[in-house]
PDB file of C-alpha atoms in Angstrom:
ATOM      1  CA  UNK A   1     -69.605  -3.263 -82.570  1.00  0.00           C
ATOM      2  CA  UNK A   2     -72.912  -1.738 -83.685  1.00  0.00           C
ATOM      3  CA  UNK A   3     -74.693  -2.710 -80.455  1.00  0.00           C
ATOM      4  CA  UNK A   4     -74.974   0.294 -78.152  1.00  0.00           C
ATOM      5  CA  UNK A   5     -75.336  -1.959 -75.086  1.00  0.00           C
ATOM      6  CA  UNK A   6     -71.767  -3.223 -75.318  1.00  0.00           C
ATOM      7  CA  UNK A   7     -70.358   0.267 -75.810  1.00  0.00           C
ATOM      8  CA  UNK A   8     -72.215   1.354 -72.673  1.00  0.00           C
ATOM      9  CA  UNK A   9     -70.733  -1.584 -70.755  1.00  0.00           C
ATOM     10  CA  UNK A  10     -67.242  -0.678 -71.982  1.00  0.00           C
ATOM     11  CA  UNK A  11     -67.730   2.976 -71.027  1.00  0.00           C
ATOM     12  CA  UNK A  12     -69.033   2.020 -67.584  1.00  0.00           C
ATOM     13  CA  UNK A  13     -66.152  -0.405 -67.022  1.00  0.00           C
ATOM     14  CA  UNK A  14     -63.547   2.235 -67.885  1.00  0.00           C
ATOM     15  CA  UNK A  15     -65.331   4.928 -65.853  1.00  0.00           C
ATOM     16  CA  UNK A  16     -65.698   2.871 -62.687  1.00  0.00           C
ATOM     17  CA  UNK A  17     -62.096   1.658 -62.953  1.00  0.00           C
ATOM     18  CA  UNK A  18     -60.885   5.260 -63.289  1.00  0.00           C
ATOM     19  CA  UNK A  19     -63.016   6.410 -60.340  1.00  0.00           C
ATOM     20  CA  UNK A  20     -61.820   3.459 -58.259  1.00  0.00           C
ATOM     21  CA  UNK A  21     -58.208   4.361 -59.036  1.00  0.00           C
ATOM     22  CA  UNK A  22     -58.705   8.010 -58.043  1.00  0.00           C
ATOM     23  CA  UNK A  23     -60.380   7.021 -54.760  1.00  0.00           C
ATOM     24  CA  UNK A  24     -57.663   4.460 -54.004  1.00  0.00           C
ATOM     25  CA  UNK A  25     -55.036   7.174 -54.497  1.00  0.00           C
ATOM     26  CA  UNK A  26     -57.002   9.619 -52.342  1.00  0.00           C
ATOM     27  CA  UNK A  27     -57.041   7.116 -49.476  1.00  0.00           C
ATOM     28  CA  UNK A  28     -53.707   5.451 -50.131  1.00  0.00           C
ATOM     29  CA  UNK A  29     -51.363   8.427 -50.535  1.00  0.00           C
ATOM     30  CA  UNK A  30     -52.012   9.947 -47.062  1.00  0.00           C
ATOM     31  CA  UNK A  31     -51.726   6.452 -45.605  1.00  0.00           C
ATOM     32  CA  UNK A  32     -48.459   5.935 -47.519  1.00  0.00           C
ATOM     33  CA  UNK A  33     -47.118   9.140 -45.939  1.00  0.00           C
ATOM     34  CA  UNK A  34     -48.011   7.897 -42.454  1.00  0.00           C
ATOM     35  CA  UNK A  35     -46.425   4.484 -42.984  1.00  0.00           C
ATOM     36  CA  UNK A  36     -43.282   5.994 -44.494  1.00  0.00           C
ATOM     37  CA  UNK A  37     -42.751   8.872 -42.055  1.00  0.00           C
ATOM     38  CA  UNK A  38     -44.021   7.634 -38.685  1.00  0.00           C
ATOM     39  CA  UNK A  39     -42.728   4.742 -36.624  1.00  0.00           C
ATOM     40  CA  UNK A  40     -45.688   3.961 -34.379  1.00  0.00           C
ATOM     41  CA  UNK A  41     -46.490   0.928 -32.226  1.00  0.00           C
ATOM     42  CA  UNK A  42     -48.030  -1.868 -34.293  1.00  0.00           C
ATOM     43  CA  UNK A  43     -46.845  -0.528 -37.660  1.00  0.00           C
ATOM     44  CA  UNK A  44     -45.835  -3.991 -38.907  1.00  0.00           C
ATOM     45  CA  UNK A  45     -49.210  -5.422 -37.838  1.00  0.00           C
ATOM     46  CA  UNK A  46     -51.024  -2.555 -39.559  1.00  0.00           C
ATOM     47  CA  UNK A  47     -49.112  -3.247 -42.795  1.00  0.00           C
ATOM     48  CA  UNK A  48     -50.193  -6.879 -42.612  1.00  0.00           C
ATOM     49  CA  UNK A  49     -53.837  -6.001 -41.925  1.00  0.00           C
ATOM     50  CA  UNK A  50     -54.148  -3.650 -44.901  1.00  0.00           C
ATOM     51  CA  UNK A  51     -52.800  -6.409 -47.141  1.00  0.00           C
ATOM     52  CA  UNK A  52     -55.441  -8.969 -46.127  1.00  0.00           C
ATOM     53  CA  UNK A  53     -58.162  -7.651 -48.502  1.00  0.00           C
ATOM     54  CA  UNK A  54     -55.833  -7.863 -51.503  1.00  0.00           C
ATOM     55  CA  UNK A  55     -55.123 -11.562 -50.956  1.00  0.00           C
ATOM     56  CA  UNK A  56     -58.809 -12.401 -50.471  1.00  0.00           C
ATOM     57  CA  UNK A  57     -60.783 -13.839 -53.398  1.00  0.00           C
ATOM     58  CA  UNK A  58     -62.918 -11.073 -54.898  1.00  0.00           C
ATOM     59  CA  UNK A  59     -66.104 -13.021 -54.136  1.00  0.00           C
ATOM     60  CA  UNK A  60     -65.132 -13.152 -50.457  1.00  0.00           C
ATOM     61  CA  UNK A  61     -64.437  -9.405 -50.442  1.00  0.00           C
ATOM     62  CA  UNK A  62     -67.855  -8.788 -52.005  1.00  0.00           C
ATOM     63  CA  UNK A  63     -69.537 -11.019 -49.414  1.00  0.00           C
ATOM     64  CA  UNK A  64     -67.845  -9.035 -46.649  1.00  0.00           C
ATOM     65  CA  UNK A  65     -69.454  -5.840 -47.938  1.00  0.00           C
ATOM     66  CA  UNK A  66     -72.767  -7.624 -48.361  1.00  0.00           C
ATOM     67  CA  UNK A  67     -72.666  -8.606 -44.691  1.00  0.00           C
ATOM     68  CA  UNK A  68     -71.817  -5.046 -43.687  1.00  0.00           C
ATOM     69  CA  UNK A  69     -74.166  -3.084 -45.961  1.00  0.00           C
ATOM     70  CA  UNK A  70     -76.893  -5.615 -46.771  1.00  0.00           C
ATOM     71  CA  UNK A  71     -80.491  -5.349 -45.658  1.00  0.00           C
ATOM     72  CA  UNK A  72     -79.675  -7.310 -42.494  1.00  0.00           C
ATOM     73  CA  UNK A  73     -76.141  -5.963 -42.212  1.00  0.00           C
ATOM     74  CA  UNK A  74     -74.415  -4.081 -39.457  1.00  0.00           C
ATOM     75  CA  UNK A  75     -75.023  -0.646 -40.950  1.00  0.00           C
ATOM     76  CA  UNK A  76     -78.793  -1.080 -41.063  1.00  0.00           C
ATOM     77  CA  UNK A  77     -78.772  -2.592 -37.587  1.00  0.00           C
ATOM     78  CA  UNK A  78     -77.015   0.543 -36.330  1.00  0.00           C
ATOM     79  CA  UNK A  79     -79.427   2.840 -38.211  1.00  0.00           C
ATOM     80  CA  UNK A  80     -82.422   0.958 -36.820  1.00  0.00           C
ATOM     81  CA  UNK A  81     -80.979   1.287 -33.332  1.00  0.00           C
ATOM     82  CA  UNK A  82     -80.945   5.095 -33.635  1.00  0.00           C
ATOM     83  CA  UNK A  83     -84.322   5.137 -35.442  1.00  0.00           C
ATOM     84  CA  UNK A  84     -82.944   6.415 -38.746  1.00  0.00           C
ATOM     85  CA  UNK A  85     -84.430   3.613 -40.798  1.00  0.00           C
ATOM     86  CA  UNK A  86     -82.725   1.122 -43.107  1.00  0.00           C
ATOM     87  CA  UNK A  87     -80.917   1.999 -46.319  1.00  0.00           C
ATOM     88  CA  UNK A  88     -80.096  -0.190 -49.301  1.00  0.00           C
ATOM     89  CA  UNK A  89     -76.641   0.616 -50.717  1.00  0.00           C
ATOM     90  CA  UNK A  90     -76.433  -2.734 -52.501  1.00  0.00           C
ATOM     91  CA  UNK A  91     -76.822  -2.337 -56.233  1.00  0.00           C
ATOM     92  CA  UNK A  92     -75.279   1.153 -56.319  1.00  0.00           C
ATOM     93  CA  UNK A  93     -72.095   2.343 -57.951  1.00  0.00           C
ATOM     94  CA  UNK A  94     -70.880   3.837 -54.672  1.00  0.00           C
ATOM     95  CA  UNK A  95     -70.645   0.486 -52.921  1.00  0.00           C
ATOM     96  CA  UNK A  96     -68.755  -0.979 -55.893  1.00  0.00           C
ATOM     97  CA  UNK A  97     -66.231   1.875 -55.730  1.00  0.00           C
ATOM     98  CA  UNK A  98     -65.756   1.501 -51.970  1.00  0.00           C
ATOM     99  CA  UNK A  99     -65.283  -2.257 -52.363  1.00  0.00           C
ATOM    100  CA  UNK A 100     -62.652  -1.680 -55.046  1.00  0.00           C
ATOM    101  CA  UNK A 101     -60.792   0.731 -52.752  1.00  0.00           C
ATOM    102  CA  UNK A 102     -61.024  -1.859 -49.952  1.00  0.00           C
ATOM    103  CA  UNK A 103     -59.521  -4.440 -52.277  1.00  0.00           C
ATOM    104  CA  UNK A 104     -56.815  -2.311 -53.934  1.00  0.00           C
ATOM    105  CA  UNK A 105     -55.709   0.394 -51.501  1.00  0.00           C
ATOM    106  CA  UNK A 106     -52.940  -1.880 -50.206  1.00  0.00           C
ATOM    107  CA  UNK A 107     -51.266  -1.636 -53.622  1.00  0.00           C
ATOM    108  CA  UNK A 108     -50.985   2.145 -53.331  1.00  0.00           C
ATOM    109  CA  UNK A 109     -49.865   2.095 -49.709  1.00  0.00           C
ATOM    110  CA  UNK A 110     -47.189  -0.560 -50.088  1.00  0.00           C
ATOM    111  CA  UNK A 111     -45.734   0.619 -53.419  1.00  0.00           C
ATOM    112  CA  UNK A 112     -45.651   4.338 -52.616  1.00  0.00           C
ATOM    113  CA  UNK A 113     -44.674   4.066 -48.944  1.00  0.00           C
ATOM    114  CA  UNK A 114     -41.792   1.750 -49.809  1.00  0.00           C
ATOM    115  CA  UNK A 115     -40.278   4.409 -52.086  1.00  0.00           C
ATOM    116  CA  UNK A 116     -41.268   7.366 -49.917  1.00  0.00           C
ATOM    117  CA  UNK A 117     -39.665   5.894 -46.803  1.00  0.00           C
ATOM    118  CA  UNK A 118     -36.291   5.635 -48.535  1.00  0.00           C
ATOM    119  CA  UNK A 119     -36.112   8.966 -50.384  1.00  0.00           C
ATOM    120  CA  UNK A 120     -33.107  11.047 -49.471  1.00  0.00           C
ATOM    121  CA  UNK A 121     -34.531  14.046 -47.567  1.00  0.00           C
ATOM    122  CA  UNK A 122     -31.630  16.312 -48.551  1.00  0.00           C
ATOM    123  CA  UNK A 123     -33.432  17.591 -51.677  1.00  0.00           C
ATOM    124  CA  UNK A 124     -36.510  18.492 -49.634  1.00  0.00           C
ATOM    125  CA  UNK A 125     -34.335  20.205 -47.038  1.00  0.00           C
ATOM    126  CA  UNK A 126     -32.577  22.161 -49.796  1.00  0.00           C
ATOM    127  CA  UNK A 127     -35.911  23.321 -51.193  1.00  0.00           C
ATOM    128  CA  UNK A 128     -37.023  24.452 -47.734  1.00  0.00           C
ATOM    129  CA  UNK A 129     -33.769  26.367 -47.228  1.00  0.00           C
ATOM    130  CA  UNK A 130     -34.335  28.116 -50.559  1.00  0.00           C
ATOM    131  CA  UNK A 131     -37.703  29.362 -49.333  1.00  0.00           C
ATOM    132  CA  UNK A 132     -40.155  26.749 -50.587  1.00  0.00           C
ATOM    133  CA  UNK A 133     -43.114  26.019 -48.345  1.00  0.00           C
ATOM    134  CA  UNK A 134     -44.392  22.573 -47.426  1.00  0.00           C
ATOM    135  CA  UNK A 135     -46.918  22.472 -50.269  1.00  0.00           C
ATOM    136  CA  UNK A 136     -44.438  23.784 -52.817  1.00  0.00           C
ATOM    137  CA  UNK A 137     -41.808  21.269 -51.692  1.00  0.00           C
ATOM    138  CA  UNK A 138     -44.305  18.428 -51.895  1.00  0.00           C
ATOM    139  CA  UNK A 139     -45.449  19.484 -55.383  1.00  0.00           C
ATOM    140  CA  UNK A 140     -42.083  20.289 -56.973  1.00  0.00           C
ATOM    141  CA  UNK A 141     -39.708  17.886 -55.205  1.00  0.00           C
ATOM    142  CA  UNK A 142     -41.427  14.949 -53.514  1.00  0.00           C
ATOM    143  CA  UNK A 143     -44.204  14.124 -55.982  1.00  0.00           C
ATOM    144  CA  UNK A 144     -41.886  14.057 -59.034  1.00  0.00           C
ATOM    145  CA  UNK A 145     -39.667  11.596 -57.167  1.00  0.00           C
ATOM    146  CA  UNK A 146     -42.719   9.475 -56.305  1.00  0.00           C
ATOM    147  CA  UNK A 147     -44.244   9.631 -59.792  1.00  0.00           C
ATOM    148  CA  UNK A 148     -42.992   6.207 -60.970  1.00  0.00           C
ATOM    149  CA  UNK A 149     -44.365   4.518 -57.850  1.00  0.00           C
ATOM    150  CA  UNK A 150     -47.686   6.375 -58.083  1.00  0.00           C
ATOM    151  CA  UNK A 151     -48.035   5.532 -61.786  1.00  0.00           C
ATOM    152  CA  UNK A 152     -47.238   1.886 -61.109  1.00  0.00           C
ATOM    153  CA  UNK A 153     -49.816   1.686 -58.329  1.00  0.00           C
ATOM    154  CA  UNK A 154     -52.424   3.508 -60.435  1.00  0.00           C
ATOM    155  CA  UNK A 155     -51.931   1.167 -63.383  1.00  0.00           C
ATOM    156  CA  UNK A 156     -52.322  -1.921 -61.213  1.00  0.00           C
ATOM    157  CA  UNK A 157     -55.419  -0.583 -59.444  1.00  0.00           C
ATOM    158  CA  UNK A 158     -56.979   0.384 -62.784  1.00  0.00           C
ATOM    159  CA  UNK A 159     -56.353  -3.050 -64.294  1.00  0.00           C
ATOM    160  CA  UNK A 160     -57.721  -4.886 -61.255  1.00  0.00           C
ATOM    161  CA  UNK A 161     -60.817  -2.636 -61.171  1.00  0.00           C
ATOM    162  CA  UNK A 162     -61.303  -2.859 -64.947  1.00  0.00           C
ATOM    163  CA  UNK A 163     -61.324  -6.671 -64.773  1.00  0.00           C
ATOM    164  CA  UNK A 164     -63.496  -6.734 -61.642  1.00  0.00           C
ATOM    165  CA  UNK A 165     -65.888  -9.671 -61.543  1.00  0.00           C
ATOM    166  CA  UNK A 166     -66.932 -10.910 -58.109  1.00  0.00           C
ATOM    167  CA  UNK A 167     -67.426  -7.458 -56.590  1.00  0.00           C
ATOM    168  CA  UNK A 168     -69.640  -6.246 -59.449  1.00  0.00           C
ATOM    169  CA  UNK A 169     -71.514  -9.538 -59.752  1.00  0.00           C
ATOM    170  CA  UNK A 170     -72.582  -9.552 -56.091  1.00  0.00           C
ATOM    171  CA  UNK A 171     -72.774  -5.849 -55.231  1.00  0.00           C
ATOM    172  CA  UNK A 172     -73.866  -4.415 -58.583  1.00  0.00           C
ATOM    173  CA  UNK A 173     -77.365  -3.805 -59.864  1.00  0.00           C
ATOM    174  CA  UNK A 174     -79.157  -3.174 -63.162  1.00  0.00           C
ATOM    175  CA  UNK A 175     -76.947  -1.271 -65.575  1.00  0.00           C
ATOM    176  CA  UNK A 176     -73.824  -1.784 -63.459  1.00  0.00           C
ATOM    177  CA  UNK A 177     -72.312  -4.745 -65.272  1.00  0.00           C
ATOM    178  CA  UNK A 178     -68.640  -4.607 -66.213  1.00  0.00           C
ATOM    179  CA  UNK A 179     -67.284  -6.349 -69.307  1.00  0.00           C
ATOM    180  CA  UNK A 180     -66.122  -9.219 -67.104  1.00  0.00           C
ATOM    181  CA  UNK A 181     -69.649  -9.836 -65.827  1.00  0.00           C
ATOM    182  CA  UNK A 182     -71.153  -9.509 -69.323  1.00  0.00           C
ATOM    183  CA  UNK A 183     -68.647 -12.047 -70.655  1.00  0.00           C
ATOM    184  CA  UNK A 184     -69.558 -14.435 -67.836  1.00  0.00           C
ATOM    185  CA  UNK A 185     -73.281 -14.155 -68.521  1.00  0.00           C
ATOM    186  CA  UNK A 186     -72.868 -14.488 -72.277  1.00  0.00           C
ATOM    187  CA  UNK A 187     -70.761 -17.621 -71.865  1.00  0.00           C
ATOM    188  CA  UNK A 188     -72.679 -19.390 -69.067  1.00  0.00           C
ATOM    189  CA  UNK A 189     -76.286 -18.241 -69.349  1.00  0.00           C
ATOM    190  CA  UNK A 190     -76.836 -17.324 -72.985  1.00  0.00           C
ATOM    191  CA  UNK A 191     -74.104 -19.672 -74.281  1.00  0.00           C
ATOM    192  CA  UNK A 192     -73.189 -17.003 -76.848  1.00  0.00           C
ATOM    193  CA  UNK A 193     -69.523 -17.926 -77.043  1.00  0.00           C
ATOM    194  CA  UNK A 194     -68.673 -15.827 -80.163  1.00  0.00           C
ATOM    195  CA  UNK A 195     -69.926 -12.637 -78.491  1.00  0.00           C
ATOM    196  CA  UNK A 196     -68.121 -13.566 -75.266  1.00  0.00           C
ATOM    197  CA  UNK A 197     -64.925 -14.127 -77.268  1.00  0.00           C
ATOM    198  CA  UNK A 198     -65.187 -10.716 -78.951  1.00  0.00           C
ATOM    199  CA  UNK A 199     -65.678  -8.949 -75.603  1.00  0.00           C
ATOM    200  CA  UNK A 200     -62.757 -10.907 -74.167  1.00  0.00           C
ATOM    201  CA  UNK A 201     -60.539  -9.559 -76.952  1.00  0.00           C
ATOM    202  CA  UNK A 202     -61.792  -6.016 -76.263  1.00  0.00           C
ATOM    203  CA  UNK A 203     -60.991  -6.470 -72.580  1.00  0.00           C
ATOM    204  CA  UNK A 204     -57.522  -7.807 -73.324  1.00  0.00           C
ATOM    205  CA  UNK A 205     -56.830  -4.953 -75.751  1.00  0.00           C
ATOM    206  CA  UNK A 206     -57.902  -2.343 -73.193  1.00  0.00           C
ATOM    207  CA  UNK A 207     -55.760  -3.934 -70.495  1.00  0.00           C
ATOM    208  CA  UNK A 208     -52.724  -4.014 -72.803  1.00  0.00           C
ATOM    209  CA  UNK A 209     -53.338  -0.350 -73.703  1.00  0.00           C
ATOM    210  CA  UNK A 210     -53.431   0.640 -70.030  1.00  0.00           C
ATOM    211  CA  UNK A 211     -50.231  -1.267 -69.241  1.00  0.00           C
ATOM    212  CA  UNK A 212     -48.505   0.133 -72.352  1.00  0.00           C
ATOM    213  CA  UNK A 213     -49.396   3.645 -71.242  1.00  0.00           C
ATOM    214  CA  UNK A 214     -47.991   2.829 -67.819  1.00  0.00           C
ATOM    215  CA  UNK A 215     -44.738   1.580 -69.367  1.00  0.00           C
ATOM    216  CA  UNK A 216     -44.431   4.731 -71.497  1.00  0.00           C
ATOM    217  CA  UNK A 217     -44.933   7.027 -68.516  1.00  0.00           C
ATOM    218  CA  UNK A 218     -42.504   4.952 -66.466  1.00  0.00           C
ATOM    219  CA  UNK A 219     -39.811   5.206 -69.123  1.00  0.00           C
ATOM    220  CA  UNK A 220     -40.173   8.983 -69.268  1.00  0.00           C
ATOM    221  CA  UNK A 221     -40.502   9.667 -65.549  1.00  0.00           C
ATOM    222  CA  UNK A 222     -38.110   7.173 -63.991  1.00  0.00           C
ATOM    223  CA  UNK A 223     -34.854   8.731 -62.832  1.00  0.00           C
ATOM    224  CA  UNK A 224     -31.974   7.738 -60.623  1.00  0.00           C
ATOM    225  CA  UNK A 225     -32.508   8.744 -56.991  1.00  0.00           C
ATOM    226  CA  UNK A 226     -30.319   8.654 -53.951  1.00  0.00           C
ATOM    227  CA  UNK A 227     -31.979   6.647 -51.222  1.00  0.00           C
ATOM    228  CA  UNK A 228     -31.662   6.601 -47.506  1.00  0.00           C
ATOM    229  CA  UNK A 229     -32.686   3.810 -45.189  1.00  0.00           C
ATOM    230  CA  UNK A 230     -36.094   4.153 -43.499  1.00  0.00           C
ATOM    231  CA  UNK A 231     -36.631   7.842 -42.688  1.00  0.00           C
ATOM    232  CA  UNK A 232     -39.598   7.262 -40.364  1.00  0.00           C
ATOM    233  CA  UNK A 233     -39.585   9.235 -37.123  1.00  0.00           C
ATOM    234  CA  UNK A 234     -40.600   7.886 -33.749  1.00  0.00           C
ATOM    235  CA  UNK A 235     -44.107   8.727 -32.546  1.00  0.00           C
ATOM    236  CA  UNK A 236     -42.677  10.890 -29.749  1.00  0.00           C
ATOM    237  CA  UNK A 237     -40.850  13.044 -32.318  1.00  0.00           C
ATOM    238  CA  UNK A 238     -43.928  13.563 -34.503  1.00  0.00           C
ATOM    239  CA  UNK A 239     -45.576  16.970 -34.675  1.00  0.00           C
ATOM    240  CA  UNK A 240     -49.222  17.482 -33.742  1.00  0.00           C
ATOM    241  CA  UNK A 241     -50.386  17.765 -37.415  1.00  0.00           C
ATOM    242  CA  UNK A 242     -48.559  14.531 -38.163  1.00  0.00           C
ATOM    243  CA  UNK A 243     -50.278  12.778 -35.287  1.00  0.00           C
ATOM    244  CA  UNK A 244     -53.666  14.106 -36.333  1.00  0.00           C
ATOM    245  CA  UNK A 245     -53.089  12.833 -39.876  1.00  0.00           C
ATOM    246  CA  UNK A 246     -52.050   9.437 -38.519  1.00  0.00           C
ATOM    247  CA  UNK A 247     -55.199   9.207 -36.399  1.00  0.00           C
ATOM    248  CA  UNK A 248     -57.401  10.235 -39.332  1.00  0.00           C
ATOM    249  CA  UNK A 249     -55.763   7.575 -41.527  1.00  0.00           C
ATOM    250  CA  UNK A 250     -56.240   4.991 -38.774  1.00  0.00           C
ATOM    251  CA  UNK A 251     -59.955   5.777 -38.518  1.00  0.00           C
ATOM    252  CA  UNK A 252     -60.494   5.684 -42.297  1.00  0.00           C
ATOM    253  CA  UNK A 253     -58.589   2.421 -42.775  1.00  0.00           C
ATOM    254  CA  UNK A 254     -60.381   0.851 -39.813  1.00  0.00           C
ATOM    255  CA  UNK A 255     -63.784   1.706 -41.278  1.00  0.00           C
ATOM    256  CA  UNK A 256     -62.725   0.707 -44.784  1.00  0.00           C
ATOM    257  CA  UNK A 257     -60.825  -2.502 -44.060  1.00  0.00           C
ATOM    258  CA  UNK A 258     -61.492  -3.810 -40.560  1.00  0.00           C
ATOM    259  CA  UNK A 259     -65.263  -3.270 -40.506  1.00  0.00           C
ATOM    260  CA  UNK A 260     -66.020  -5.499 -43.556  1.00  0.00           C
ATOM    261  CA  UNK A 261     -63.603  -8.183 -42.339  1.00  0.00           C
ATOM    262  CA  UNK A 262     -65.127  -8.240 -38.844  1.00  0.00           C
ATOM    263  CA  UNK A 263     -68.627  -8.377 -40.339  1.00  0.00           C
ATOM    264  CA  UNK A 264     -67.557 -11.338 -42.483  1.00  0.00           C
ATOM    265  CA  UNK A 265     -66.108 -13.235 -39.516  1.00  0.00           C
ATOM    266  CA  UNK A 266     -69.177 -12.457 -37.406  1.00  0.00           C
ATOM    267  CA  UNK A 267     -71.542 -13.774 -40.080  1.00  0.00           C
ATOM    268  CA  UNK A 268     -69.511 -16.991 -40.329  1.00  0.00           C
ATOM    269  CA  UNK A 269     -70.171 -17.698 -36.638  1.00  0.00           C
ATOM    270  CA  UNK A 270     -73.874 -16.766 -36.629  1.00  0.00           C
ATOM    271  CA  UNK A 271     -76.855 -18.571 -38.034  1.00  0.00           C
ATOM    272  CA  UNK A 272     -80.293 -17.263 -38.983  1.00  0.00           C
ATOM    273  CA  UNK A 273     -82.069 -14.177 -37.728  1.00  0.00           C
ATOM    274  CA  UNK A 274     -81.358 -14.954 -34.066  1.00  0.00           C
ATOM    275  CA  UNK A 275     -77.726 -13.927 -34.446  1.00  0.00           C
ATOM    276  CA  UNK A 276     -76.543 -16.459 -31.902  1.00  0.00           C
ATOM    277  CA  UNK A 277     -72.937 -17.632 -31.986  1.00  0.00           C
ATOM    278  CA  UNK A 278     -72.660 -21.111 -33.468  1.00  0.00           C
ATOM    279  CA  UNK A 279     -70.268 -23.404 -35.305  1.00  0.00           C
ATOM    280  CA  UNK A 280     -73.047 -24.846 -37.502  1.00  0.00           C
ATOM    281  CA  UNK A 281     -71.780 -23.089 -40.610  1.00  0.00           C
ATOM    282  CA  UNK A 282     -68.377 -24.736 -40.245  1.00  0.00           C
ATOM    283  CA  UNK A 283     -69.930 -28.135 -39.542  1.00  0.00           C
ATOM    284  CA  UNK A 284     -71.772 -27.901 -42.861  1.00  0.00           C
ATOM    285  CA  UNK A 285     -68.409 -27.818 -44.643  1.00  0.00           C
ATOM    286  CA  UNK A 286     -68.019 -31.513 -43.826  1.00  0.00           C
ATOM    287  CA  UNK A 287     -71.558 -32.510 -44.775  1.00  0.00           C
ATOM    288  CA  UNK A 288     -72.525 -33.846 -48.197  1.00  0.00           C
ATOM    289  CA  UNK A 289     -75.774 -32.083 -49.009  1.00  0.00           C
ATOM    290  CA  UNK A 290     -75.958 -33.546 -52.499  1.00  0.00           C
ATOM    291  CA  UNK A 291     -76.654 -30.095 -53.921  1.00  0.00           C
ATOM    292  CA  UNK A 292     -74.522 -27.739 -55.956  1.00  0.00           C
ATOM    293  CA  UNK A 293     -75.595 -24.132 -56.484  1.00  0.00           C
ATOM    294  CA  UNK A 294     -74.272 -21.551 -58.885  1.00  0.00           C
ATOM    295  CA  UNK A 295     -74.443 -17.767 -58.854  1.00  0.00           C
TER     296      UNK A 295
END
């Protein structure tokens, strides 16, 4: 407890988890609106696609971003093509935050959109009839009704980001270790099990505190609501601003979710610098190399 290094790691872990939660909400809430209010072609497929990152192992998610943003990744290949030169986002806090949003945004979208789609619109219509504008109605009527769902999603995203291991281990750099990574290195490399045990207790205590705060807010904000079956409108009935929002969400989610997944699949079917399509990587799964490597 007197070592400043561990306090810095705890502060960084809490800070990056908070930033990851805010970014996940910033991306997820507009997407939740689109999924709850618009019935567009391929909506069920889109729901399934945004869930894929969450069910991936964190190491696989980190490898997907490594293939996309690494020195030989797609982003640098595109920059080299337009003569803008390579960049090296690996080892920066920004890539860790984006990877956490990639991994956790499905929580926000699915939890909030599920509630939003079934809210009874009569209270919003009453507010509009009484003279409230769209922003005022959203702030005073809709968001209070969505608060339990938003708090639940935020708590889950925070906990998953706070306990992040694979993403930080692969994509992080000097000074960007979370408590989870420090515990791993203390236990496996330095074999300092007492220190690893102490940090594990700190991590557990922080997680319990976050979930207790979530439970307290839930108990104070949860209220009985009248629900209505799926309120989503057909695409043909959607206004122009609604369509523009849907297209913007589609572009953002495609860049955030589909691009890393496609880069990961592409790298699985290529070998070496030539970039030729091959099944050699899959054939190696059935070969006994007699070697075991560890991160």
